[in-house]
């Protein structure tokens, strides 16, 4: 028998009920009992859909308010001092949300006065963000949060067979940050471990048989002391009750394979979607008493599983493992949308190629049944259907466009090279653009006001005619241009009023992209994203931005910067195809964007910015795979940018500050100008520029756009002086950290007044003077 289980199910609800309830609670429109009731209903319904789909062992602990790592911090009592209640009371839901969102100062003598939220960061290489645990050297751990035990009781009361899910001790520590004095957070493990003992004992007393312990860090390059810790930690945990399944996902175990296979636990889950090649070795190394759980259904994408292919592996494993075989999605289904049945507007063909979380559970169950009851009619039918779907998709003319493929095949190395080297280009550009020293610009978007959003929405709903919509956007552009001229900015932008989102806006205009109505995935807290789906070869039927940009250019004698999203970012923030490589998809996107770049140039636009906000987050988890990624990512960018003459200036923008390890590749993109985030780190990131002589022009962001705070002129001047220690002054641009769409106009104008004044001051006094 093969057992069907899941590692976790999305918690947001198919209509984002959890988002809505949490936000209503924060606004005071829903009380705590109401919020808890929504959570309870969602859990009950998620267990039921999984069970109905045929999942035998259901996850508990995958539900969380805001974030599951945060839930663990509460469970272990890892609550920073600033959120602690007086008199050592247990944390409450208020404590939890304060840790997630920060708390305003209050005077009632209760907890969390004016405390800033915990830091948030990406969960491995997904678009999910977790709240980073904060450890102090004196960190004590204490069981402080009952949620897991309550939910186990809840599920059992509903008659479910459950498998609680916890983040393993080493992964939990790895994800956290040592605060205050310097210390090695790994040293905390001996203090943390007794908590796992207590948790397992309580779960055992509740009648639980199996616990899933997530240790995804086993797919990372681990320092030796962390590897060593695994053996010791699990030897200690071995004494505690419960059968233990260690779950790994998002990649292959590689050098940690022997370690993972040998841990003294009862089972191991591996991701065979991301790392199918590890299967034979695992099978050889796994001790004969252990359960092996195969992650065969992709938990991170929207495509239907090729059941026959998965079955090939499964049948083989069954021969070797017999009863010790489990089947699952590759990882928690947290990263896929909830229910394809909810999609009422997708065309039938496309829909037949897709599977969301509910459907993925059904696929897992069918795979298990194909082993357990191969003769059952429904199983035979499901597999036959899967074969037909795969064949149709593989042969569909909607996907395979000979013209796109021919173009891809004809790419020459010269296509991703500018005609001349930077030094020659910049001389031509300077002569043509005639900009002052320390040229000022912005990153692209201006405040997305309520009236802009309303106009866009009315147009979508058909309540506003195309002509009226165009006029509404033109009026926004006029407004933005007027303000920029008044402010005295040097390089202007049109403001991006017509764009809902920097990826979706372009995706909607490209062939090969599809859109769902309900394909939401949690990004962080109550925030969900609905990535567009790349389903076929990508191409650009017609110009996407030229009308807006040329309209804007027509309003001013200053230089208007064209604004595009780059191929890597388009790819990273979409659901990619699974039938061709990411690299190929990036090239297709690059060619489509290249056409737009060339059209903009032909229309007289002299500066074109191609944003690559997601460039760094595409880095693989394993360092050994970095270079391959960086090579095709930089090449794709250059392919999109290099169709222009030397005189046309290409900008790019990246909004983060960890550059040290990728600076060479950023330079290899060969953009004439790059604007980056720096103000939050007080220009610290520029250390990367100390080690490596970045050759082209740079605009290190001089103020943080994430808050309404207006920077002073002195602050900006000081930041620029600091930057000038690392970057020659003649290559410095002056700009904010990122786009201004989330800001309001008053603070935007006030900040830009100071920014322009700072640039003027430097032109007057020179960069050196104190
Ligand atoms: N041009 C985009 C904007 O200004 C860039 C956004 C981003 O980098 N995230 O909004
Ligand atoms: Zn940005």
PDB file of C-alpha atoms and ligand atoms in Angstrom, residues 443 613 653-655 737-739, ligand 2:
ATOM      1  CA  UNK A 443      12.361  55.314 -10.750  1.00  0.00           C
ATOM      2  CA  UNK A 613      13.505  44.143  -9.588  1.00  0.00           C
ATOM      3  CA  UNK A 653      16.629  49.427 -11.669  1.00  0.00           C
ATOM      4  CA  UNK A 654      16.891  46.927  -8.817  1.00  0.00           C
ATOM      5  CA  UNK A 655      15.240  47.472  -5.481  1.00  0.00           C
ATOM      6  CA  UNK A 737      15.286  54.162  -3.790  1.00  0.00           C
ATOM      7  CA  UNK A 738      12.335  52.896  -5.827  1.00  0.00           C
ATOM      8  CA  UNK A 739       9.099  53.900  -7.556  1.00  0.00           C
TER       9      UNK A 739
HETATM   10 ZN1  LIG B   2      12.423  49.204  -6.983  1.00  0.00          ZN
END
